[in-house]
Coordinates of C-alpha atoms in Angstrom, one line a residue:
E1 CA 254.1 72.6 -14.8
V2 CA 257.3 74.0 -13.3
E3 CA 259.3 71.2 -15.1
R4 CA 257.6 71.7 -18.4
K5 CA 257.6 75.6 -18.5
V6 CA 260.8 76.4 -16.6
T7 CA 263.1 73.5 -16.1
E8 CA 263.1 72.0 -19.6
V9 CA 263.5 75.4 -21.2
V10 CA 266.6 76.1 -19.1
E11 CA 268.0 72.6 -19.6
R12 CA 267.8 72.9 -23.4
A13 CA 269.4 76.3 -23.3
V14 CA 272.4 75.4 -21.1
W15 CA 273.0 72.0 -22.8
G16 CA 274.2 73.7 -25.9
L17 CA 277.0 75.6 -24.1
D18 CA 280.6 74.8 -24.9
G19 CA 282.3 72.6 -22.3
V20 CA 279.2 71.3 -20.7
E21 CA 279.4 67.6 -19.9
Y22 CA 276.2 66.9 -18.1
V23 CA 272.9 68.6 -17.1
Y24 CA 270.5 67.4 -14.5
S25 CA 267.7 69.0 -12.6
T26 CA 265.2 68.8 -9.7
S27 CA 261.8 70.4 -10.0
R28 CA 259.5 71.2 -7.1
P29 CA 256.5 73.5 -6.6
H30 CA 257.5 77.1 -7.0
G31 CA 261.1 76.4 -7.8
A32 CA 263.7 74.3 -9.7
L33 CA 267.3 73.5 -9.3
V34 CA 269.4 72.9 -12.5
T35 CA 272.9 71.6 -12.2
V36 CA 275.3 72.2 -15.1
R37 CA 278.5 70.1 -14.8
F38 CA 281.3 71.3 -17.0
K39 CA 284.2 69.1 -18.3
V40 CA 287.4 68.9 -16.2
G41 CA 289.7 71.7 -16.9
E42 CA 287.1 74.3 -17.9
P43 CA 287.7 77.6 -16.2
I44 CA 285.1 78.6 -13.6
E45 CA 284.6 82.3 -14.3
P46 CA 284.0 82.1 -18.1
S47 CA 281.7 79.1 -17.5
L48 CA 279.6 81.2 -15.0
V49 CA 279.4 84.0 -17.5
K50 CA 278.2 81.7 -20.3
V51 CA 275.5 80.2 -18.0
H52 CA 274.3 83.6 -16.9
H53 CA 274.3 85.0 -20.4
K54 CA 272.3 82.1 -21.7
L55 CA 269.7 82.5 -18.9
M56 CA 269.2 86.1 -19.8
T57 CA 268.8 85.1 -23.4
V58 CA 265.9 82.7 -22.6
K59 CA 264.3 84.9 -20.0
N60 CA 261.5 85.9 -22.5
E61 CA 260.7 82.2 -23.0
L62 CA 259.9 81.7 -19.3
P63 CA 256.6 82.6 -17.6
S64 CA 256.3 86.3 -16.6
N65 CA 256.1 85.5 -12.9
V66 CA 259.4 83.6 -12.8
L67 CA 261.9 85.4 -10.6
N68 CA 265.5 86.2 -11.7
P69 CA 267.6 83.0 -11.5
E70 CA 270.5 82.7 -9.0
V71 CA 273.7 81.3 -10.5
K72 CA 276.2 79.8 -8.1
S73 CA 279.4 77.8 -8.6
Y74 CA 280.5 74.9 -6.4
S75 CA 284.0 73.3 -6.3
I76 CA 285.9 71.1 -4.0
D77 CA 287.0 74.1 -2.0
D78 CA 283.4 74.8 -1.0
V79 CA 283.4 71.6 1.0
P80 CA 283.8 72.5 4.7
F81 CA 287.2 71.4 6.0
L82 CA 286.5 72.3 9.7
V83 CA 283.3 71.8 11.6
L84 CA 283.2 72.8 15.3
S85 CA 280.0 71.8 17.3
F86 CA 279.1 73.5 20.5
S87 CA 276.7 71.7 22.7
S88 CA 275.1 72.2 26.1
A89 CA 272.9 70.0 28.2
K90 CA 271.4 72.9 30.1
L91 CA 270.9 75.7 27.5
D92 CA 268.3 75.5 24.8
D93 CA 269.4 75.9 21.1
Y94 CA 268.2 79.6 21.0
S95 CA 270.4 80.6 23.9
L96 CA 273.2 78.5 22.7
R97 CA 273.2 80.2 19.3
Q98 CA 273.2 83.7 21.0
W99 CA 276.4 82.7 22.8
V100 CA 278.2 81.2 19.8
A101 CA 277.3 83.9 17.3
P102 CA 279.9 86.4 18.5
L103 CA 282.5 83.7 18.3
A104 CA 281.5 83.1 14.7
R105 CA 281.9 86.8 13.8
E106 CA 285.4 86.8 15.4
L107 CA 286.6 83.7 13.5
S108 CA 285.1 84.8 10.2
S109 CA 287.9 87.5 10.0
T110 CA 290.6 84.8 9.8
A111 CA 292.6 85.1 6.6
E112 CA 292.4 82.6 3.8
L113 CA 288.7 81.7 4.7
S114 CA 286.2 81.8 1.9
R115 CA 283.0 81.1 3.9
T116 CA 281.9 80.8 7.6
E117 CA 278.5 79.6 8.5
L118 CA 276.7 79.1 11.8
L119 CA 274.4 76.1 11.6
G120 CA 271.8 74.9 14.0
G121 CA 269.9 76.7 16.8
L122 CA 267.2 79.3 16.5
S123 CA 267.9 82.9 15.5
R124 CA 266.3 85.9 17.2
T125 CA 263.3 87.3 15.2
I126 CA 260.2 89.3 15.7
R127 CA 257.2 87.3 14.4
V128 CA 253.8 88.8 13.5
I129 CA 251.2 86.0 13.7
A130 CA 247.9 87.2 12.2
D131 CA 244.6 86.1 13.6
P132 CA 242.2 85.4 10.7
D133 CA 239.1 86.0 12.9
K134 CA 240.3 89.5 13.9
L135 CA 241.3 90.3 10.4
N136 CA 237.8 89.5 9.2
R137 CA 236.2 91.4 12.1
H138 CA 238.1 94.6 11.3
G139 CA 237.9 94.3 7.6
V140 CA 241.7 94.1 7.1
S141 CA 243.3 91.8 4.6
L142 CA 246.5 89.9 5.2
L143 CA 248.1 91.7 2.2
A144 CA 247.3 95.1 3.8
L145 CA 248.9 94.0 7.0
A146 CA 252.1 92.9 5.3
E147 CA 252.2 96.1 3.2
S148 CA 251.8 98.3 6.2
L149 CA 254.6 96.6 8.0
K150 CA 256.8 96.9 5.0
Q151 CA 256.1 100.6 4.4
N152 CA 256.6 101.6 8.0
H153 CA 260.1 100.2 8.2
L154 CA 261.7 101.9 5.2
T155 CA 265.1 103.6 5.4
L156 CA 265.9 106.2 2.7
P157 CA 267.8 109.5 2.3
A158 CA 265.7 112.7 2.1
G159 CA 268.2 115.3 1.0
K160 CA 269.6 118.2 3.0
I161 CA 268.1 120.9 5.1
W162 CA 269.4 124.1 6.8
P163 CA 268.2 125.8 10.0
A164 CA 264.9 127.6 9.9
D165 CA 266.4 130.9 11.0
T166 CA 268.7 131.0 8.0
S167 CA 267.3 133.0 5.1
P168 CA 267.8 131.9 1.5
S169 CA 270.0 134.9 0.9
N170 CA 272.6 133.5 3.2
I171 CA 272.8 130.1 1.4
K172 CA 276.2 129.2 0.0
T173 CA 277.4 126.2 -1.9
T174 CA 280.3 125.3 0.4
D175 CA 280.2 122.0 2.3
D176 CA 282.4 123.0 5.2
N177 CA 281.6 121.8 8.8
K178 CA 278.9 119.2 7.9
E179 CA 277.1 117.4 10.7
S180 CA 274.7 114.6 10.3
I181 CA 271.5 113.9 12.3
N182 CA 268.8 111.3 12.0
A183 CA 265.1 112.0 12.0
N184 CA 262.6 109.2 12.6
G185 CA 259.3 108.8 10.9
T186 CA 257.6 111.6 9.1
N187 CA 258.3 114.2 11.7
A188 CA 261.5 115.2 9.9
A189 CA 261.4 118.4 7.9
I190 CA 262.1 117.5 4.3
T191 CA 263.3 119.8 1.6
S192 CA 263.8 119.2 -2.1
A193 CA 267.1 121.2 -2.2
S194 CA 270.2 119.2 -2.6
A195 CA 273.8 120.0 -1.6
V196 CA 272.9 123.4 -0.1
T197 CA 274.5 124.9 3.0
S198 CA 274.1 127.9 5.2
D199 CA 276.6 130.1 6.9
Q200 CA 276.2 127.9 10.0
K201 CA 275.5 124.2 9.5
T202 CA 274.2 121.6 7.0
Y203 CA 272.0 118.7 8.1
D204 CA 271.6 115.4 6.2
I205 CA 268.0 114.2 6.6
E206 CA 267.4 110.4 6.6
I207 CA 264.1 108.8 7.2
N208 CA 264.6 105.6 9.2
G209 CA 262.2 102.9 10.0
R210 CA 260.6 103.6 13.4
V211 CA 260.4 100.0 14.5
E212 CA 263.0 99.3 17.2
T213 CA 260.9 97.3 19.8
P214 CA 258.0 94.9 19.6
E215 CA 255.8 97.6 21.2
Q216 CA 256.5 100.0 18.4
L217 CA 255.6 97.2 15.9
E218 CA 252.3 96.6 17.7
N219 CA 251.3 100.3 17.4
I220 CA 251.8 100.5 13.6
A221 CA 248.5 101.6 12.0
V222 CA 247.1 99.3 9.4
G223 CA 244.1 101.3 8.4
V224 CA 241.0 103.2 9.5
R225 CA 237.7 101.4 9.8
G226 CA 234.6 103.3 11.1
G227 CA 236.6 106.2 12.3
Q228 CA 238.8 103.9 14.4
V229 CA 242.5 103.4 13.8
I230 CA 243.3 99.7 13.4
R231 CA 246.7 98.8 14.6
V232 CA 248.8 95.6 14.3
K233 CA 248.1 94.5 17.9
D234 CA 244.4 94.6 17.1
V235 CA 244.6 91.9 14.4
A236 CA 247.9 90.0 15.2
K237 CA 250.2 88.8 17.9
V238 CA 253.8 90.1 18.0
I239 CA 256.3 87.7 19.5
D240 CA 260.0 88.7 20.2
G241 CA 262.1 85.6 20.6
P242 CA 263.3 82.6 18.7
E243 CA 262.3 82.0 15.1
Q244 CA 259.8 79.4 14.2
R245 CA 261.4 75.9 14.4
T246 CA 262.0 74.4 11.0
R247 CA 265.2 72.5 11.8
Q248 CA 267.0 71.1 14.8
S249 CA 270.6 70.1 15.5
I250 CA 271.4 67.5 18.1
L251 CA 274.7 66.0 19.2
L252 CA 274.7 62.4 20.4
Q253 CA 277.8 61.3 22.4
K254 CA 278.6 58.1 24.1
N255 CA 279.8 58.5 27.7
N256 CA 280.4 55.4 29.9
G257 CA 278.3 53.3 27.6
Q258 CA 275.4 55.8 27.8
I259 CA 274.1 57.9 24.9
E260 CA 274.0 61.6 25.9
K261 CA 271.8 63.9 23.9
S262 CA 272.3 67.7 23.8
N263 CA 271.4 70.7 21.7
A264 CA 274.2 71.7 19.3
V265 CA 275.3 74.7 17.2
S266 CA 278.0 74.2 14.6
L267 CA 280.6 76.5 13.0
V268 CA 281.4 75.5 9.4
F269 CA 284.5 76.8 7.7
S270 CA 285.5 76.6 4.0
K271 CA 288.9 77.7 2.6
R272 CA 290.1 79.6 -0.4
K273 CA 291.5 77.9 -3.4
G274 CA 295.1 76.9 -3.0
T275 CA 295.2 77.4 0.8
N276 CA 297.2 75.1 3.0
V277 CA 294.4 73.4 5.0
V278 CA 296.8 72.2 7.7
S279 CA 298.1 75.6 8.7
L280 CA 294.7 77.2 8.3
A281 CA 293.1 74.6 10.6
N282 CA 295.8 75.1 13.2
T283 CA 295.3 78.9 13.1
L284 CA 291.6 78.6 13.6
M285 CA 292.0 76.2 16.5
K286 CA 294.3 78.6 18.2
R287 CA 291.9 81.5 17.7
V288 CA 289.0 79.3 19.0
D289 CA 291.0 78.6 22.2
T290 CA 291.5 82.3 22.6
F291 CA 287.9 83.5 22.1
R292 CA 286.0 80.6 23.6
K293 CA 287.1 81.7 27.1
D294 CA 284.1 84.0 27.2
L295 CA 281.6 81.2 26.8
P296 CA 279.9 79.6 29.8
A297 CA 281.6 76.5 31.2
D298 CA 278.6 74.4 30.4
I299 CA 279.1 74.9 26.6
Q300 CA 281.4 72.1 25.3
M301 CA 283.2 72.1 22.0
T302 CA 283.6 69.0 19.7
E303 CA 285.7 68.7 16.6
T304 CA 283.1 67.1 14.3
R305 CA 285.3 67.5 11.3
N306 CA 289.0 68.5 10.9
Y307 CA 290.4 67.8 7.5
G308 CA 293.5 69.8 8.4
K309 CA 294.4 67.1 11.0
T310 CA 293.7 64.2 8.6
A311 CA 295.6 65.9 5.8
A312 CA 298.6 66.4 8.1
D313 CA 298.5 62.7 9.0
K314 CA 298.4 61.6 5.4
S315 CA 301.3 63.9 4.3
N316 CA 303.3 62.9 7.4
E317 CA 302.8 59.3 6.5
L318 CA 304.0 59.9 2.9
I319 CA 307.0 61.8 4.1
E320 CA 307.8 59.0 6.5
H321 CA 307.6 56.5 3.6
L322 CA 309.8 58.9 1.6
L323 CA 312.5 58.7 4.2
I324 CA 312.1 54.9 4.5
A325 CA 312.5 54.5 0.8
T326 CA 315.6 56.7 0.8
I327 CA 317.2 54.9 3.7
S328 CA 316.4 51.4 2.3
V329 CA 317.8 52.2 -1.1
S330 CA 321.0 53.5 0.6
V331 CA 321.3 50.4 2.8
L332 CA 320.8 48.1 -0.2
I333 CA 323.5 49.9 -2.1
A334 CA 325.9 49.8 0.9
L335 CA 325.5 46.0 1.1
F336 CA 326.5 45.4 -2.5
M337 CA 328.8 48.3 -3.3
G338 CA 330.2 49.5 0.0
I339 CA 329.5 52.3 2.4
R340 CA 331.4 55.0 0.6
A341 CA 329.7 54.2 -2.7
A342 CA 326.4 54.2 -0.9
L343 CA 327.1 57.6 0.4
V344 CA 327.9 58.9 -3.1
V345 CA 324.5 57.5 -4.3
A346 CA 322.7 58.8 -1.2
I347 CA 323.9 62.3 -1.9
A348 CA 322.1 62.2 -5.3
I349 CA 318.7 61.5 -3.7
P350 CA 318.1 64.7 -1.7
V351 CA 319.8 66.8 -4.4
T352 CA 317.4 65.4 -7.0
L353 CA 314.4 65.7 -4.8
A354 CA 315.2 69.3 -3.9
L355 CA 315.5 70.3 -7.5
T356 CA 312.3 68.5 -8.3
L357 CA 310.4 70.4 -5.6
A358 CA 311.8 73.6 -6.9
I359 CA 310.4 72.9 -10.3
Y360 CA 307.1 71.9 -8.7
Y361 CA 307.0 75.3 -7.1
F362 CA 307.6 77.2 -10.3
M363 CA 305.1 75.1 -12.2
G364 CA 302.4 75.8 -9.7
Y365 CA 302.1 72.3 -8.2
T366 CA 301.4 72.2 -4.4
L367 CA 303.0 69.7 -2.1
N368 CA 300.1 67.2 -1.6
R369 CA 299.6 63.5 -1.5
V370 CA 299.8 63.1 -5.3
T371 CA 303.1 65.0 -5.6
L372 CA 304.6 63.2 -2.6
F373 CA 303.6 59.9 -4.1
A374 CA 305.3 60.9 -7.3
L375 CA 308.5 61.5 -5.4
I376 CA 308.3 58.2 -3.6
F377 CA 307.6 56.5 -6.9
S378 CA 310.6 58.1 -8.6
I379 CA 313.2 57.3 -5.8
G380 CA 313.7 53.8 -7.0
I381 CA 314.5 54.9 -10.6
L382 CA 316.3 58.2 -10.0
V383 CA 319.2 56.4 -8.3
D384 CA 319.7 54.1 -11.3
D385 CA 321.9 56.7 -13.1
A386 CA 324.0 57.4 -10.0
I387 CA 324.5 53.7 -9.4
V388 CA 325.7 53.1 -12.9
V389 CA 328.1 56.0 -12.8
V390 CA 329.5 55.1 -9.3
E391 CA 330.0 51.5 -10.2
N392 CA 331.9 52.3 -13.4
I393 CA 334.0 54.9 -11.5
E394 CA 334.9 52.2 -8.9
R395 CA 335.8 49.8 -11.7
H396 CA 338.1 52.4 -13.4
L397 CA 339.8 53.3 -10.1
K398 CA 340.6 49.7 -9.3
N399 CA 341.8 48.8 -12.7
F400 CA 343.9 52.0 -13.0
T401 CA 345.5 51.4 -9.7
D402 CA 346.3 47.8 -10.5
K403 CA 348.1 48.8 -13.6
T404 CA 350.2 51.6 -12.3
G405 CA 350.8 50.5 -8.7
S406 CA 351.9 54.0 -7.8
A407 CA 350.4 56.7 -5.6
T408 CA 352.1 59.6 -7.5
N409 CA 349.7 62.3 -8.6
A410 CA 346.9 60.3 -7.0
K411 CA 344.4 63.1 -7.2
M412 CA 345.0 63.8 -10.8
K413 CA 344.7 60.1 -11.6
L414 CA 341.5 59.9 -9.6
V415 CA 340.0 62.8 -11.6
K416 CA 341.0 61.4 -14.9
A417 CA 339.6 58.0 -14.0
T418 CA 336.3 59.5 -12.9
I419 CA 336.0 61.5 -16.1
A420 CA 336.8 58.4 -18.2
A421 CA 334.3 56.4 -16.3
V422 CA 331.5 58.9 -16.7
S423 CA 332.2 59.3 -20.5
E424 CA 332.1 55.6 -21.0
V425 CA 328.6 55.1 -19.6
G426 CA 327.3 58.5 -20.7
N427 CA 325.4 57.5 -23.8
P428 CA 323.8 54.3 -22.4
T429 CA 322.7 56.2 -19.3
V430 CA 321.1 59.0 -21.3
L431 CA 319.3 56.4 -23.5
A432 CA 318.0 54.4 -20.5
T433 CA 316.8 57.6 -18.7
F434 CA 314.8 58.8 -21.7
T435 CA 313.4 55.3 -22.2
V436 CA 311.9 55.4 -18.8
I437 CA 310.5 58.9 -19.4
A438 CA 308.9 57.7 -22.6
A439 CA 307.2 54.9 -20.7
I440 CA 305.6 57.0 -17.9
L441 CA 305.1 60.5 -19.5
P442 CA 302.1 59.5 -21.6
M443 CA 300.1 59.2 -18.4
A444 CA 300.2 63.0 -18.2
F445 CA 297.9 63.2 -21.3
V446 CA 295.1 61.1 -19.8
R447 CA 291.8 63.0 -20.1
G448 CA 288.7 63.1 -17.9
L449 CA 288.6 63.4 -14.1
M450 CA 291.7 61.3 -13.5
G451 CA 293.8 63.3 -15.9
P452 CA 294.6 66.5 -13.9
Y453 CA 294.4 64.4 -10.7
M454 CA 297.2 62.0 -11.7
K455 CA 299.2 64.4 -13.9
P456 CA 301.7 65.4 -11.2
I457 CA 302.9 61.7 -11.0
P458 CA 304.2 61.3 -14.6
V459 CA 305.3 64.9 -14.7
G460 CA 307.1 64.7 -11.4
A461 CA 308.7 61.4 -12.2
S462 CA 309.9 62.6 -15.6
L463 CA 311.3 65.8 -14.1
A464 CA 313.0 63.7 -11.4
M465 CA 314.6 61.4 -14.0
I466 CA 315.9 64.3 -16.1
L467 CA 317.3 65.9 -12.9
S468 CA 318.8 62.6 -11.8
L469 CA 320.7 62.4 -15.1
F470 CA 322.1 65.9 -14.5
V471 CA 323.0 65.0 -10.9
A472 CA 324.6 61.7 -12.1
F473 CA 326.9 63.6 -14.5
V474 CA 327.7 66.5 -12.2
V475 CA 327.1 65.9 -8.5
T476 CA 327.9 62.2 -8.4
P477 CA 331.4 62.4 -10.0
W478 CA 332.3 65.2 -7.6
A479 CA 331.1 63.2 -4.6
A480 CA 333.0 60.2 -5.9
V481 CA 336.2 62.2 -6.1
K482 CA 335.7 63.4 -2.5
L483 CA 334.6 60.1 -1.0
L484 CA 336.3 57.4 -3.1
K485 CA 339.8 58.8 -3.0
H486 CA 340.4 56.9 0.3
D487 CA 339.5 53.6 -1.4
H488 CA 341.9 54.6 -4.2
S489 CA 344.8 55.1 -1.8
H490 CA 343.9 51.9 0.1
H491 CA 344.0 49.8 -3.1
S492 CA 347.4 51.5 -4.1
N493 CA 349.0 50.3 -0.8
N494 CA 347.6 46.8 -1.0
N495 CA 349.0 43.8 -2.8
K496 CA 349.2 44.8 -6.4
S497 CA 348.8 41.3 -7.6
D498 CA 345.3 41.1 -6.2
D499 CA 343.2 40.3 -9.2
S500 CA 340.2 39.0 -7.4
H501 CA 337.8 41.1 -9.5
S502 CA 339.1 39.6 -12.7
S503 CA 339.9 36.0 -11.8
P504 CA 337.0 33.6 -12.1
E505 CA 338.5 31.3 -9.4
K506 CA 338.4 34.1 -6.8
E507 CA 334.9 35.6 -7.7
G508 CA 332.3 35.8 -4.9
A509 CA 329.7 33.3 -4.0
L510 CA 326.9 35.5 -5.4
D511 CA 328.7 35.8 -8.7
R512 CA 329.3 32.1 -8.9
G513 CA 325.7 31.3 -8.2
Y514 CA 324.5 33.8 -10.8
R515 CA 326.9 32.4 -13.4
H516 CA 325.8 28.8 -12.7
L517 CA 322.1 29.7 -12.8
M518 CA 322.3 31.6 -16.1
E519 CA 324.4 28.9 -17.8
T520 CA 321.7 26.4 -16.8
F521 CA 318.9 28.4 -18.4
L522 CA 321.0 29.2 -21.5
E523 CA 322.2 25.7 -22.2
N524 CA 319.2 23.6 -21.1
K525 CA 316.1 24.1 -23.3
W526 CA 313.7 22.5 -20.9
A527 CA 314.9 24.6 -18.0
S528 CA 314.4 27.8 -20.0
L529 CA 310.9 26.7 -21.0
G530 CA 310.1 25.8 -17.4
L531 CA 311.2 29.2 -16.3
G532 CA 309.0 30.9 -18.9
A533 CA 306.0 28.8 -17.7
I534 CA 306.6 29.6 -14.1
T535 CA 306.8 33.3 -14.9
I536 CA 303.6 33.3 -16.9
S537 CA 301.8 31.4 -14.2
L538 CA 302.9 33.8 -11.5
L539 CA 301.7 36.7 -13.7
V540 CA 298.3 35.2 -14.1
I541 CA 298.0 34.4 -10.4
S542 CA 298.9 37.9 -9.4
M543 CA 296.3 39.4 -11.8
S544 CA 293.7 37.0 -10.5
F545 CA 294.1 38.5 -7.0
V546 CA 292.7 41.8 -8.4
Y547 CA 289.8 40.0 -10.2
F548 CA 288.8 38.0 -7.1
K549 CA 289.4 41.1 -4.8
S550 CA 291.9 39.2 -2.7
V551 CA 294.0 42.3 -2.5
K552 CA 293.0 45.9 -2.0
V553 CA 294.0 48.1 -5.0
K554 CA 294.5 51.7 -3.9
M555 CA 297.2 54.1 -5.0
L556 CA 296.9 56.6 -2.2
P557 CA 296.6 56.0 1.5
F558 CA 293.2 55.3 3.0
D559 CA 291.3 58.2 4.5
N560 CA 291.4 58.3 8.2
K561 CA 288.2 60.3 8.6
N562 CA 286.0 59.5 11.6
E563 CA 282.8 60.4 9.9
F564 CA 280.1 59.1 7.5
Q565 CA 276.8 60.5 6.3
V566 CA 273.4 59.0 6.5
L567 CA 270.5 60.6 4.5
L568 CA 267.0 59.7 5.5
D569 CA 264.3 60.9 3.1
Y570 CA 260.9 61.1 4.9
D571 CA 257.5 61.7 3.4
P572 CA 256.8 65.4 3.0
N573 CA 253.9 65.2 5.4
V574 CA 256.0 63.9 8.3
S575 CA 256.5 66.6 11.0
L576 CA 259.9 67.7 12.3
Q577 CA 259.4 66.2 15.7
D578 CA 258.3 62.8 14.3
S579 CA 261.3 62.7 12.0
I580 CA 263.7 63.5 14.9
K581 CA 262.2 60.8 17.1
Q582 CA 262.5 58.2 14.3
T583 CA 266.0 59.2 13.6
E584 CA 267.1 58.9 17.2
I585 CA 265.5 55.4 17.3

């Protein structure tokens, strides 16, 4: 009945909203839960307004006894990033919660927190347990008992009053020297006058609920039967203590091979959107260490979940790989081009990364695993422009030195040779850079869930490529003039007839091997066909690794979380104690 008269009506209404991707629901006696999932990229606030407006529109189509709906939004920031469990082998969960509750209030004032919850344990409550036999004996209904408790614990303002010895002729309309008093119950003098004062004082009258202790609750009158006042204690039992148990939180820990069981209360923290979870988790842990000193020594704290620590491990791992990639590229360049040329290229890497991070900041991207991965991905290609420019500068310097053989105006010659070298490779370098950008930038327009998640990779790599081109034409020539001038002087003082770079007889072993290999493939038809067959075979074999799951395909580092969730769905008739025993087994 709930599904037909409530859930289906709401589902049909919200399904027609713009931006809705999926609607699913759960119906149960006396309630229903309808989840509306919007498409990726839809703003939260307008979506909530649309849902709330639609529910108000279809309110007349629902049964009259349906309560007002509650609309809530959930995002990834609502997932708790820090869970601290407090356990004790001696204290029960009621006493444990009373000790931890002040700590929860202190920690909830931490900046950048969106939500703090105290889970587990039993709260303090005053329970009124009615006796059906006594209710029937005194002729009191359960509804009358509940209404009497409700009406005798109201709190409401009752206007203002002035002292009895003040005559109305002395009343003035000033509000100076106000004092407030509280009057309990109906013993307070109530007046219908508002905002009136006397020459002396004005009193604000407020009728408060007169229930402060269980004894006062027991003495509340429920009704009069046969000339006798029937009170709460005559028809019900009043218990001041823990609430009725409907849940239980238990912490199981292994100690010396033995499973130790203890009651537990957990503090759960969620962060605001865009907050650095690493720094927020560290701040909370420092505050916990400060305030937990007031707890008994028997209460132990366990970090059940700390996503700040795992996020720090992941980011540190990526930063480590970023440094490894930078160093490995510099070493590789040093092996083939020399140390000074490698230093020139190495300068371009941090400059390009710094400019890319600055643009990330202005575009609103945070420094996370995706953006760090984009930087690592782009290191291998952002040095291409610098390598081409530096290699051509070296070639111009050596050729220019061999022709002149003079060290006169060496600095001017070095500058002219550098400018000529950059101008010579300018157009091909620009074309090659934008070709790479054209290949990776379309990834930024992927739709669906992976679109905004992976967008920083193509955007970051494209920005890094454009900035690397700027660095190659500005920073790299300047660094070449500063660092390669020693090589220029060295070549000027050496034997001017050294033409090892132009004579085939004096070329290096690597050049000779490359020349011989390429001549073989270009002149021999069967060799070239064999090379093509080997290449295609290797491609097919590498792709089959993914199909047969021989290799793990994962772009980002594996999560190092030490937790997993098990959900056991028992029959509704199973008691709490039985479900706990079966779970422990």
